[in-house]
Coordinates of C-alpha atoms in Angstrom, one line a residue:
Chain Q
M8 CA 26.5 34.8 21.7
K9 CA 24.8 34.0 24.9
F10 CA 21.5 32.4 25.3
K11 CA 19.2 33.2 28.2
K12 CA 16.9 30.2 27.9
V13 CA 18.6 26.8 27.3
L14 CA 16.9 23.5 27.1
T15 CA 18.5 20.4 28.5
L16 CA 18.9 17.0 26.9
R17 CA 16.5 15.6 29.5
T18 CA 13.8 17.9 28.3
I19 CA 14.5 17.4 24.6
V20 CA 14.2 13.6 25.1
A21 CA 11.0 14.1 27.1
T22 CA 9.6 16.4 24.4
S23 CA 10.4 14.0 21.6
A24 CA 9.1 10.9 23.4
G25 CA 6.2 12.7 24.9
L26 CA 4.9 13.9 21.5
T27 CA 4.9 10.3 20.4
L28 CA 3.4 8.6 23.5
A29 CA -0.3 8.6 22.9
S30 CA -3.3 6.4 23.7
S31 CA -3.7 5.6 20.0
S32 CA -0.1 4.2 20.1
F33 CA -1.3 1.1 22.0
V34 CA -4.0 0.6 19.4
A35 CA -1.2 0.6 16.7
A36 CA 0.9 -1.7 18.9
V37 CA -1.7 -4.4 19.0
Q38 CA -2.2 -4.1 15.3
V39 CA 1.6 -4.8 15.0
A40 CA 1.1 -7.9 17.2
G41 CA -1.9 -8.9 15.2
F42 CA 0.2 -9.4 12.1
L43 CA 2.6 -11.7 13.7
S44 CA 2.5 -15.2 15.2
G45 CA 4.0 -15.9 18.6
D46 CA 5.1 -13.2 21.0
S47 CA 7.3 -11.5 18.3
A48 CA 5.9 -8.1 18.1
W49 CA 9.0 -6.8 19.6
L50 CA 10.9 -7.7 16.4
A51 CA 8.7 -5.5 14.3
I52 CA 8.8 -2.6 16.7
L53 CA 12.5 -2.7 17.1
I54 CA 13.0 -2.8 13.3
A55 CA 10.5 0.2 12.9
G56 CA 12.6 2.0 15.6
V57 CA 15.8 1.3 13.8
F58 CA 14.3 2.7 10.5
C59 CA 13.0 5.8 12.4
L60 CA 16.5 6.2 13.8
A61 CA 17.8 6.4 10.2
A62 CA 15.0 9.0 9.5
G63 CA 16.1 10.8 12.7
M64 CA 19.6 11.0 11.3
C65 CA 18.2 12.6 8.2
F66 CA 16.3 15.1 10.3
S67 CA 19.4 15.9 12.3
E68 CA 21.4 16.7 9.2
L69 CA 18.7 18.8 7.8
N70 CA 18.4 20.6 11.2
D71 CA 22.1 21.2 11.0
I72 CA 21.9 22.6 7.5
L73 CA 18.9 24.7 8.1
P74 CA 18.3 25.1 11.9
S75 CA 14.8 26.6 12.1
A76 CA 11.5 26.1 13.8
A77 CA 9.9 25.9 10.3
G78 CA 11.1 22.3 10.0
I79 CA 9.9 20.2 7.1
R80 CA 8.2 23.3 5.5
L81 CA 11.7 24.8 5.1
Y82 CA 13.7 21.7 4.3
F83 CA 11.3 20.6 1.6
G84 CA 10.9 24.1 0.3
R85 CA 14.6 24.4 -0.2
A86 CA 14.9 20.9 -1.6
F87 CA 11.8 20.4 -3.8
G88 CA 10.3 23.9 -4.2
E89 CA 7.6 25.9 -2.4
K90 CA 4.6 24.1 -4.0
A91 CA 5.7 20.6 -3.1
A92 CA 6.7 21.7 0.4
L93 CA 3.4 23.4 1.0
T94 CA 1.4 20.5 -0.4
V95 CA 3.1 17.9 1.7
S96 CA 3.1 20.1 4.8
L97 CA -0.7 20.7 4.4
L98 CA -1.5 17.1 4.0
Y99 CA 0.7 16.2 7.0
M100 CA -1.1 18.7 9.1
L101 CA -4.5 17.3 8.1
V102 CA -3.3 13.9 9.1
V103 CA -2.1 15.3 12.4
M104 CA -5.7 16.6 12.9
G105 CA -6.9 13.1 12.1
V106 CA -4.6 11.7 14.8
V107 CA -6.1 14.2 17.3
G108 CA -9.5 13.0 16.3
A109 CA -8.6 9.3 16.7
E110 CA -6.9 10.1 20.0
S111 CA -9.9 11.8 21.5
Y112 CA -12.2 9.0 20.4
I113 CA -9.9 6.4 22.0
L114 CA -9.6 8.4 25.2
A115 CA -13.4 8.9 25.3
K116 CA -13.9 5.2 25.0
I117 CA -11.5 4.6 28.0
L118 CA -13.2 7.2 30.1
N119 CA -16.7 6.0 29.2
Y120 CA -15.6 2.5 30.3
A121 CA -14.5 3.9 33.6
F122 CA -17.5 6.2 34.0
P123 CA -20.3 4.5 32.0
S124 CA -22.9 7.1 32.9
I125 CA -21.2 9.7 30.8
D126 CA -21.6 9.4 27.1
P127 CA -18.3 9.2 24.9
L128 CA -19.5 12.2 22.9
I129 CA -19.6 14.3 26.0
W130 CA -16.1 13.2 26.8
I131 CA -14.9 14.0 23.4
F132 CA -16.3 17.5 23.5
F133 CA -15.2 18.1 27.0
M134 CA -11.5 17.1 26.4
L135 CA -11.1 18.8 23.0
A136 CA -12.8 22.0 24.4
S137 CA -10.6 21.9 27.5
V138 CA -7.4 21.6 25.5
T139 CA -8.6 24.2 23.0
L140 CA -9.3 26.7 25.9
M141 CA -5.9 25.9 27.3
N142 CA -4.3 26.8 23.9
I143 CA -6.4 29.9 23.4
R144 CA -5.3 31.1 26.8
G145 CA -1.8 30.3 25.8
I146 CA -1.2 27.7 28.6
K147 CA 1.5 25.4 27.5
I148 CA 2.9 22.2 29.0
A149 CA 6.2 23.6 30.1
G150 CA 9.6 21.8 30.1
A151 CA 9.7 20.5 33.6
F152 CA 6.1 19.4 33.6
Q153 CA 6.6 17.7 30.2
D154 CA 9.6 15.9 31.8
V155 CA 7.5 14.6 34.7
I156 CA 4.6 13.4 32.5
T157 CA 6.9 11.7 29.9
Y158 CA 9.2 10.0 32.3
G159 CA 6.3 9.1 34.6
L160 CA 4.5 7.5 31.7
L161 CA 7.6 5.5 30.5
V162 CA 8.1 4.2 34.0
S163 CA 4.5 3.4 34.5
V164 CA 4.2 1.5 31.2
M165 CA 7.4 -0.5 32.1
V166 CA 6.0 -1.3 35.6
L167 CA 2.7 -2.5 34.1
S168 CA 4.7 -4.6 31.6
Y169 CA 6.7 -6.2 34.4
I170 CA 3.6 -7.1 36.3
G171 CA 2.2 -8.6 33.1
L172 CA 5.3 -10.6 32.5
E173 CA 5.2 -11.9 36.2
K174 CA 1.6 -13.1 35.5
L175 CA 3.1 -15.2 32.7
D176 CA 5.8 -16.6 35.0
F177 CA 8.3 -14.8 32.8
H178 CA 7.5 -17.1 30.0
L179 CA 6.9 -15.9 26.4
A180 CA 5.7 -18.2 23.5
A181 CA 7.9 -18.2 20.4
P182 CA 9.3 -14.8 20.8
L183 CA 11.4 -15.2 17.6
V184 CA 8.8 -16.6 15.3
A185 CA 7.3 -13.8 13.2
G186 CA 5.2 -16.0 10.8
G187 CA 6.6 -15.0 7.4
M188 CA 8.3 -12.0 5.9
D189 CA 5.0 -10.5 4.4
N190 CA 3.5 -10.4 7.9
L191 CA 6.7 -8.9 9.4
F192 CA 6.8 -6.3 6.7
S193 CA 3.2 -5.2 7.3
A194 CA 3.8 -5.2 11.0
V195 CA 6.9 -2.9 10.6
A196 CA 4.9 -0.6 8.3
V197 CA 2.2 -0.1 11.0
G198 CA 4.8 0.0 13.7
V199 CA 6.1 3.3 12.3
F200 CA 2.9 4.9 13.7
L201 CA 4.4 4.2 17.2
F202 CA 7.0 6.8 16.5
V203 CA 4.9 9.4 14.8
G204 CA 6.0 12.9 16.0
F205 CA 9.4 12.0 17.5
E206 CA 10.9 14.5 15.0
W207 CA 8.6 17.3 16.0
V208 CA 11.3 18.2 18.5
T209 CA 13.3 19.9 15.7
P210 CA 11.4 23.3 16.1
L211 CA 13.4 23.6 19.4
A212 CA 16.6 23.8 17.3
E213 CA 16.9 27.6 18.1
E214 CA 16.5 27.0 21.8
V215 CA 19.6 24.9 22.4
T216 CA 23.2 26.0 22.5
E217 CA 24.4 23.0 20.6
S218 CA 22.2 21.7 17.7
R219 CA 23.7 18.2 18.2
L220 CA 21.6 18.0 21.4
I221 CA 18.4 17.8 19.3
S222 CA 19.9 14.8 17.3
K223 CA 21.1 13.2 20.5
G224 CA 17.6 13.8 22.2
M225 CA 15.7 12.2 19.2
F226 CA 18.0 9.2 19.1
I227 CA 17.6 8.6 22.8
A228 CA 13.8 9.1 22.6
V229 CA 13.4 6.6 19.7
G230 CA 15.6 4.1 21.6
L231 CA 13.6 4.4 24.8
L232 CA 10.3 4.2 23.0
S233 CA 11.4 1.1 21.1
V234 CA 12.2 -0.8 24.2
V235 CA 9.1 0.4 26.1
Y236 CA 6.7 -0.3 23.3
S237 CA 8.3 -3.6 22.5
F238 CA 8.1 -4.8 26.1
F239 CA 4.5 -3.6 26.6
T240 CA 3.2 -5.0 23.3
V241 CA 4.6 -8.4 23.8
V242 CA 3.4 -8.7 27.4
M243 CA 0.0 -7.3 26.4
A244 CA -0.5 -9.7 23.6
A245 CA 0.6 -12.6 25.7
N246 CA -1.8 -11.8 28.5
V247 CA -5.0 -11.2 26.5
P248 CA -6.4 -13.1 23.5
R249 CA -5.2 -11.4 20.4
E250 CA -8.6 -11.3 18.7
E251 CA -9.9 -9.3 21.7
L252 CA -7.1 -6.8 21.6
V253 CA -7.0 -6.3 17.8
N254 CA -10.8 -5.5 17.7
S255 CA -10.7 -3.1 20.6
P256 CA -10.0 0.7 20.6
M257 CA -8.7 0.4 24.2
P258 CA -6.4 -2.7 24.3
Q259 CA -4.2 -1.2 27.0
L260 CA -7.3 -1.1 29.3
L261 CA -8.2 -4.8 28.6
F262 CA -4.6 -5.7 29.4
A263 CA -4.5 -3.7 32.7
R264 CA -7.9 -5.0 33.8
N265 CA -6.8 -8.5 33.0
I266 CA -3.7 -8.3 35.3
L267 CA -4.8 -5.9 38.0
G268 CA -8.7 -5.7 37.9
D269 CA -10.2 -2.4 38.8
A270 CA -6.8 -1.0 39.9
G271 CA -5.5 -1.6 36.4
V272 CA -8.5 0.3 34.9
A273 CA -7.8 3.2 37.2
W274 CA -4.1 3.1 36.3
I275 CA -4.8 3.1 32.6
V276 CA -7.3 6.0 32.9
V277 CA -4.5 8.1 34.5
I278 CA -1.9 7.0 31.9
S279 CA -4.3 7.7 29.0
L280 CA -5.3 11.1 30.4
A281 CA -1.7 12.1 30.7
S282 CA -0.6 10.7 27.3
S283 CA -3.6 12.1 25.4
I284 CA -3.5 15.5 26.9
T285 CA 0.2 15.9 25.8
T286 CA -0.8 14.6 22.4
F287 CA -3.8 16.9 22.0
N288 CA -1.8 19.9 23.2
A289 CA 1.1 19.2 20.9
G290 CA -1.2 18.5 18.0
L291 CA -3.2 21.7 18.5
I292 CA -0.2 23.9 19.0
S293 CA 1.6 22.5 15.9
V294 CA -1.3 22.6 13.6
S295 CA -2.7 26.0 14.7
R296 CA 0.7 27.6 14.5
F297 CA 1.2 26.1 11.0
F298 CA -2.1 27.5 9.9
Y299 CA -1.3 30.9 11.4
A300 CA 2.1 30.9 9.7
T301 CA 0.6 29.7 6.4
A302 CA -2.0 32.6 6.6
R303 CA 0.8 35.0 7.3
E304 CA 2.6 34.0 4.1
H305 CA -0.8 34.4 2.3
A306 CA -1.3 30.7 1.5
L307 CA -4.4 30.4 3.6
P308 CA -7.2 33.0 4.0
A309 CA -6.1 35.9 6.3
V310 CA -8.8 35.0 8.9
F311 CA -6.4 32.3 10.1
S312 CA -3.9 34.8 11.2
K313 CA -6.3 36.6 13.6
I314 CA -4.8 36.7 17.1
S315 CA -6.2 37.2 20.5
M316 CA -5.0 40.5 21.9
R317 CA -5.6 39.3 25.5
Y318 CA -3.7 36.0 25.3
M319 CA -1.5 36.5 22.2
T320 CA -2.6 33.3 20.5
P321 CA -4.0 32.6 17.0
W322 CA -7.5 31.9 18.2
V323 CA -9.1 31.4 14.8
S324 CA -6.5 28.7 13.8
I325 CA -6.9 27.0 17.2
L326 CA -10.7 27.0 16.9
A327 CA -10.4 25.6 13.3
V328 CA -8.3 22.8 14.5
F329 CA -10.8 22.2 17.3
A330 CA -13.7 22.1 14.8
V331 CA -11.9 19.7 12.4
G332 CA -10.8 17.5 15.4
L333 CA -14.3 17.4 16.8
T334 CA -15.8 16.5 13.5
L335 CA -13.4 13.7 12.9
S336 CA -13.9 12.4 16.4
V337 CA -17.7 12.3 16.0
I338 CA -17.4 10.6 12.6
I339 CA -15.1 8.0 14.1
L340 CA -17.5 7.6 17.1
F341 CA -20.3 6.7 14.8
T342 CA -18.4 4.7 12.2
G343 CA -15.9 3.1 14.5
K344 CA -13.3 3.4 11.8
Y345 CA -10.5 4.7 14.0
L346 CA -7.9 2.4 12.3
V347 CA -8.3 4.3 9.0
L348 CA -6.7 7.4 10.7
V349 CA -4.0 5.3 12.4
N350 CA -3.0 3.8 9.1
M351 CA -3.3 7.1 7.3
A352 CA -0.9 8.7 9.8
A353 CA 1.5 5.8 9.4
A354 CA 1.4 6.2 5.6
A355 CA 1.8 10.0 5.8
E356 CA 4.7 9.6 8.2
C357 CA 6.4 7.1 5.8
L358 CA 6.0 9.6 3.0
V359 CA 7.5 12.5 5.0
Y360 CA 10.5 10.3 6.1
A361 CA 11.0 9.0 2.5
L362 CA 11.1 12.6 1.3
T363 CA 13.5 13.6 4.2
G364 CA 16.1 11.2 2.8
V365 CA 15.9 12.8 -0.6
A366 CA 15.9 16.3 0.9
V367 CA 19.3 15.4 2.6
L368 CA 20.8 14.4 -0.7
V369 CA 19.5 17.5 -2.6
L370 CA 20.5 19.9 0.1
R371 CA 24.0 18.5 0.4
K372 CA 24.5 19.6 -3.1
K373 CA 22.6 22.9 -2.9
I374 CA 23.9 24.3 0.4
N375 CA 27.6 24.2 0.9
R376 CA 28.7 25.2 4.3
E377 CA 30.5 24.0 7.4
R378 CA 28.5 21.2 9.1
K379 CA 28.6 19.9 12.6
F380 CA 26.5 16.8 11.9
I381 CA 26.9 14.7 8.7
I382 CA 25.4 11.2 8.5
P383 CA 28.2 8.8 8.0
W384 CA 28.7 6.6 4.9
G385 CA 27.8 9.3 2.4
P386 CA 24.4 8.8 0.6
V387 CA 23.8 5.3 1.9
I388 CA 21.6 6.1 4.9
P389 CA 19.5 8.9 3.2
L390 CA 19.0 6.6 0.2
L391 CA 18.1 3.7 2.5
T392 CA 15.7 5.8 4.5
T393 CA 13.9 6.8 1.2
V394 CA 13.7 3.3 -0.2
V395 CA 12.6 1.7 3.1
F396 CA 9.9 4.3 4.0
T397 CA 8.5 4.3 0.4
L398 CA 8.2 0.5 0.7
L399 CA 6.7 0.8 4.1
M400 CA 4.2 3.3 2.8
L401 CA 3.3 0.8 0.1
G402 CA 3.1 -1.8 2.8
V403 CA 0.4 0.3 4.6
F404 CA -1.5 0.6 1.4
A405 CA -1.3 -3.1 0.9
T406 CA -3.0 -3.8 4.3
D407 CA -5.7 -1.4 3.4
P408 CA -6.0 -0.7 -0.3
Y409 CA -8.5 2.2 0.3
M410 CA -5.7 4.0 2.1
A411 CA -3.8 4.6 -1.1
L412 CA -7.0 6.1 -2.6
W413 CA -7.5 8.4 0.4
M414 CA -3.9 9.5 0.3
A415 CA -4.1 10.1 -3.4
I416 CA -7.2 12.2 -3.0
G417 CA -5.7 14.1 -0.1
L418 CA -2.5 14.8 -2.1
G419 CA -4.6 15.8 -5.1
I420 CA -6.7 18.2 -3.2
T421 CA -3.8 19.9 -1.5
W422 CA -1.9 20.1 -4.7
W423 CA -4.8 21.7 -6.5
Y424 CA -5.3 24.1 -3.5
V425 CA -1.5 25.0 -3.6
S426 CA -1.5 25.4 -7.4
R427 CA -4.8 27.2 -8.0
I428 CA -5.9 28.9 -4.9
V429 CA -2.6 30.0 -3.2
P430 CA -1.4 32.1 -6.3
V431 CA -4.9 33.9 -6.2
L432 CA -4.5 34.6 -2.4
K433 CA -0.9 35.9 -2.9
E434 CA -1.9 38.1 -5.9
K435 CA -4.8 39.5 -3.9
H436 CA -2.5 40.4 -1.1
K437 CA 0.1 41.9 -3.4
A438 CA -2.4 44.2 -5.1
G439 CA -3.5 45.7 -1.8
R440 CA 0.0 46.4 -0.6
V441 CA 1.7 49.7 -0.5
S442 CA 5.5 49.8 -0.2
R443 CA 6.4 52.0 2.6
R444 CA 10.1 51.6 2.1
R445 CA 10.1 52.6 -1.5
N446 CA 7.7 55.4 -0.8
Q447 CA 10.2 56.7 1.9
N448 CA 13.3 56.0 -0.2
P449 CA 12.4 56.1 -3.9
E450 CA 15.9 55.2 -5.0
S451 CA 16.0 51.9 -2.9
R452 CA 16.0 48.8 -5.0
S453 CA 13.1 46.3 -4.6
Q454 CA 14.2 43.1 -3.2
N455 CA 13.3 39.6 -3.7
P456 CA 13.7 37.2 -0.7
E457 CA 15.2 34.3 -2.6
Chain E
M3 CA 21.2 45.8 -0.9
A4 CA 19.8 48.2 1.7
T5 CA 22.1 50.5 3.7
H6 CA 22.6 50.5 7.4
G7 CA 20.8 53.9 7.4
E8 CA 17.8 52.3 5.7
I9 CA 17.6 49.6 8.3
T10 CA 17.7 52.3 11.0
E11 CA 14.9 54.2 9.2
S12 CA 12.9 51.0 9.1
L13 CA 13.3 50.5 12.8
R14 CA 12.4 54.0 13.5
A15 CA 9.2 53.5 11.4
F16 CA 8.6 50.3 13.4
E17 CA 9.2 52.1 16.8
Q18 CA 6.9 55.0 15.8
A19 CA 4.1 52.7 14.7
Y20 CA 4.5 50.7 17.9
A21 CA 4.3 53.9 20.0
D22 CA 1.1 54.9 18.2
D23 CA -0.7 51.7 19.2
S24 CA -1.6 51.6 22.8
R25 CA -2.9 48.0 22.6
L26 CA 0.7 46.9 22.0
K27 CA 2.0 48.6 25.1
V28 CA -0.6 46.8 27.3
M29 CA -0.1 43.5 25.5
N30 CA 3.7 43.6 25.9
R31 CA 3.8 45.1 29.5
D32 CA 5.2 41.8 30.9
W33 CA 7.3 40.9 27.9
D34 CA 10.7 42.4 28.5
R35 CA 13.1 41.3 25.7
K36 CA 16.3 42.4 24.0
V37 CA 16.3 41.7 20.3
L38 CA 19.6 41.8 18.4
I39 CA 19.1 42.6 14.7
L40 CA 22.0 41.6 12.4
A41 CA 22.5 42.1 8.6
D42 CA 24.5 39.3 7.1
D43 CA 25.5 41.2 3.9
L44 CA 26.9 44.3 5.6
E45 CA 28.2 45.6 8.9
S46 CA 25.0 46.6 10.6
A47 CA 23.7 45.7 14.0
H48 CA 20.8 47.2 16.0
T49 CA 19.3 46.3 19.4
M50 CA 15.6 46.6 19.9
I51 CA 14.6 46.7 23.6
L52 CA 11.1 45.9 24.9
K53 CA 10.7 47.0 28.5
D54 CA 7.5 47.6 30.5
G55 CA 5.5 47.6 27.2
E56 CA 7.7 50.3 25.7
L57 CA 9.8 49.7 22.6
S58 CA 13.0 51.5 21.8
F59 CA 16.1 50.6 19.7
S60 CA 19.7 51.6 19.5
E61 CA 22.5 51.1 17.0
G62 CA 25.0 48.5 17.8
K63 CA 25.1 45.1 19.5
T64 CA 23.9 43.8 22.9
A65 CA 25.8 41.1 24.7
D66 CA 22.9 39.1 26.0
P67 CA 20.0 39.0 23.5
D68 CA 16.8 37.0 24.1
L69 CA 16.3 36.9 20.3
T70 CA 18.6 37.3 17.4
V71 CA 17.3 38.3 14.0
I72 CA 19.6 37.7 11.1
S73 CA 18.9 38.3 7.4
N74 CA 20.1 40.3 4.5
S75 CA 19.8 44.1 4.7
D76 CA 17.0 44.3 2.1
I77 CA 14.8 41.8 4.0
L78 CA 15.5 43.5 7.3
A79 CA 14.5 46.9 5.9
D80 CA 11.4 45.7 4.2
M81 CA 10.3 43.7 7.2
F82 CA 10.6 46.5 9.6
F83 CA 9.0 48.9 7.2
G84 CA 6.1 46.3 7.0
D85 CA 6.5 45.8 3.2
I86 CA 6.9 42.1 3.8
T87 CA 5.7 39.8 6.6
P88 CA 8.6 38.1 8.6
T89 CA 6.9 34.8 7.9
E90 CA 7.7 34.7 4.2
P91 CA 11.5 35.0 4.5
Y92 CA 11.4 32.9 7.6
M93 CA 9.8 30.0 5.8
N94 CA 12.1 30.1 2.9
G95 CA 15.2 30.3 5.2
S96 CA 16.4 33.7 4.2
L97 CA 15.5 35.0 7.6
R98 CA 16.9 33.3 10.7
I99 CA 15.7 34.0 14.2
I100 CA 17.5 32.5 17.1
G101 CA 15.4 32.2 20.4
P102 CA 12.4 30.4 21.9
E103 CA 9.7 29.6 19.4
D104 CA 7.1 31.4 21.5
D105 CA 9.2 34.6 21.4
I106 CA 9.6 34.3 17.6
L107 CA 5.8 34.1 17.3
R108 CA 5.3 37.0 19.6
L109 CA 7.6 39.1 17.5
D110 CA 5.5 38.1 14.4
F111 CA 2.3 39.1 16.3
I112 CA 3.7 42.5 17.0
S113 CA 4.6 43.0 13.3
L114 CA 1.1 41.8 12.3
L115 CA -0.5 44.2 14.7
I116 CA 1.6 47.1 13.6
W117 CA 1.6 46.6 9.9
G118 CA -1.4 44.4 9.3
E119 CA -1.6 41.6 6.8

């Protein structure tokens, strides 16, 4: 079978890394540095990267078993049942909206620093509204443009890091001293946030000739990000007092100003705009499409499946994501609690990765067919992924005990919704449905899609 | 299990409903695609062609599809008759669509506009 549109490895790497590179990543990076003594943040970031590689292997095998744009919704559905899959997916999407909220707050702070006369609230509204409008009009960041943005960002961050290292006369203080296993563990747990979203590239599974390209792309992206984040975080923490960085929502700007003055501020504004716009765009597209698809399977009210006839986009879902993102951004603006969302995203990501390991083991038994990608060493890596990410999730909860409460409340609400409301919505839909096929062919059997 | 004839009937119903909706023709006037529809439980292949906003289908395969829809015959017949949405079997893995995500979504939009919720 021939494919007309084929994605290249370069674009897969750019998409995977681009979804992950965000302004809020630098905030998480300094939190990682904050847990550790000396210039040893790179240790925690590399370890988090290696763990994410293990999770990436699990995603690759799942993608090989069930190649579909539906991603975790399908993997978890087959492995744990529809209720559990929908509950986790809904919670995950809510967290992604939280990340969009935190991201817009951080970018607004950076823009407000560069242009003090404009209030952050106006920036937040302007940026979210712009990306929402882009989405409603169906404008996407296409492959080649995504390549330019992502590779440009990676090079830019490396160049800034190099300049910062030069300012230190290429000298780092105690790069191998982490200051205790507890601290290293907490740093790795928050470090997972730096890789949030690398696996979102799996929906492209149906757009490549060889599904292994997706795996390869994810692994290269995680490797590249590990190196770039490690380098940048270590140099950033070595140049600017740690206290100052940890308590700021824009540590990257403080660092760039420190080494390059106003030119550094301008540089960071450009980097932040590029990275945040791709994050907003990816977040909005993913969540709004998820809402649309969930409404189409009658698990959300039908209004979310309304589409624009002019632009062919699910405009109600897009506007809903905009409204939630804006609300969260404004709440963060007034409370300053952006780290809650960063930690929440790290915990949710750990939960998803932990479940991914279990899903591989379950689906290996359930679905028996020829595979192109099987993780070596049998159950070892999936099991390890599950254990490690469960512990890391607990590690995030340990750094902020309220996080466990928020997570439990979130899971409780989504579980209640899936158990109580979704059956009502499905029943309502079923009652109003007339079978055209059976009316046309009365002898035809009714079917049941698995 | 549905028959090849039932799948053909369902596609005919889909084609007719599409032809009755002038909005769809305007909406898809720039979306020229060949969609290969394959049943995985019997020998049945159809090709749906969208060109200049018009939709037609023929029995048999096309060599260079933009999208390939694969499922069991029951799901294909029910889906094109509008008895089920494509999203339900897609989400549980019993329907596979090979092609760009945007095109998959567009196909679902068309189904939604033809058959409603």
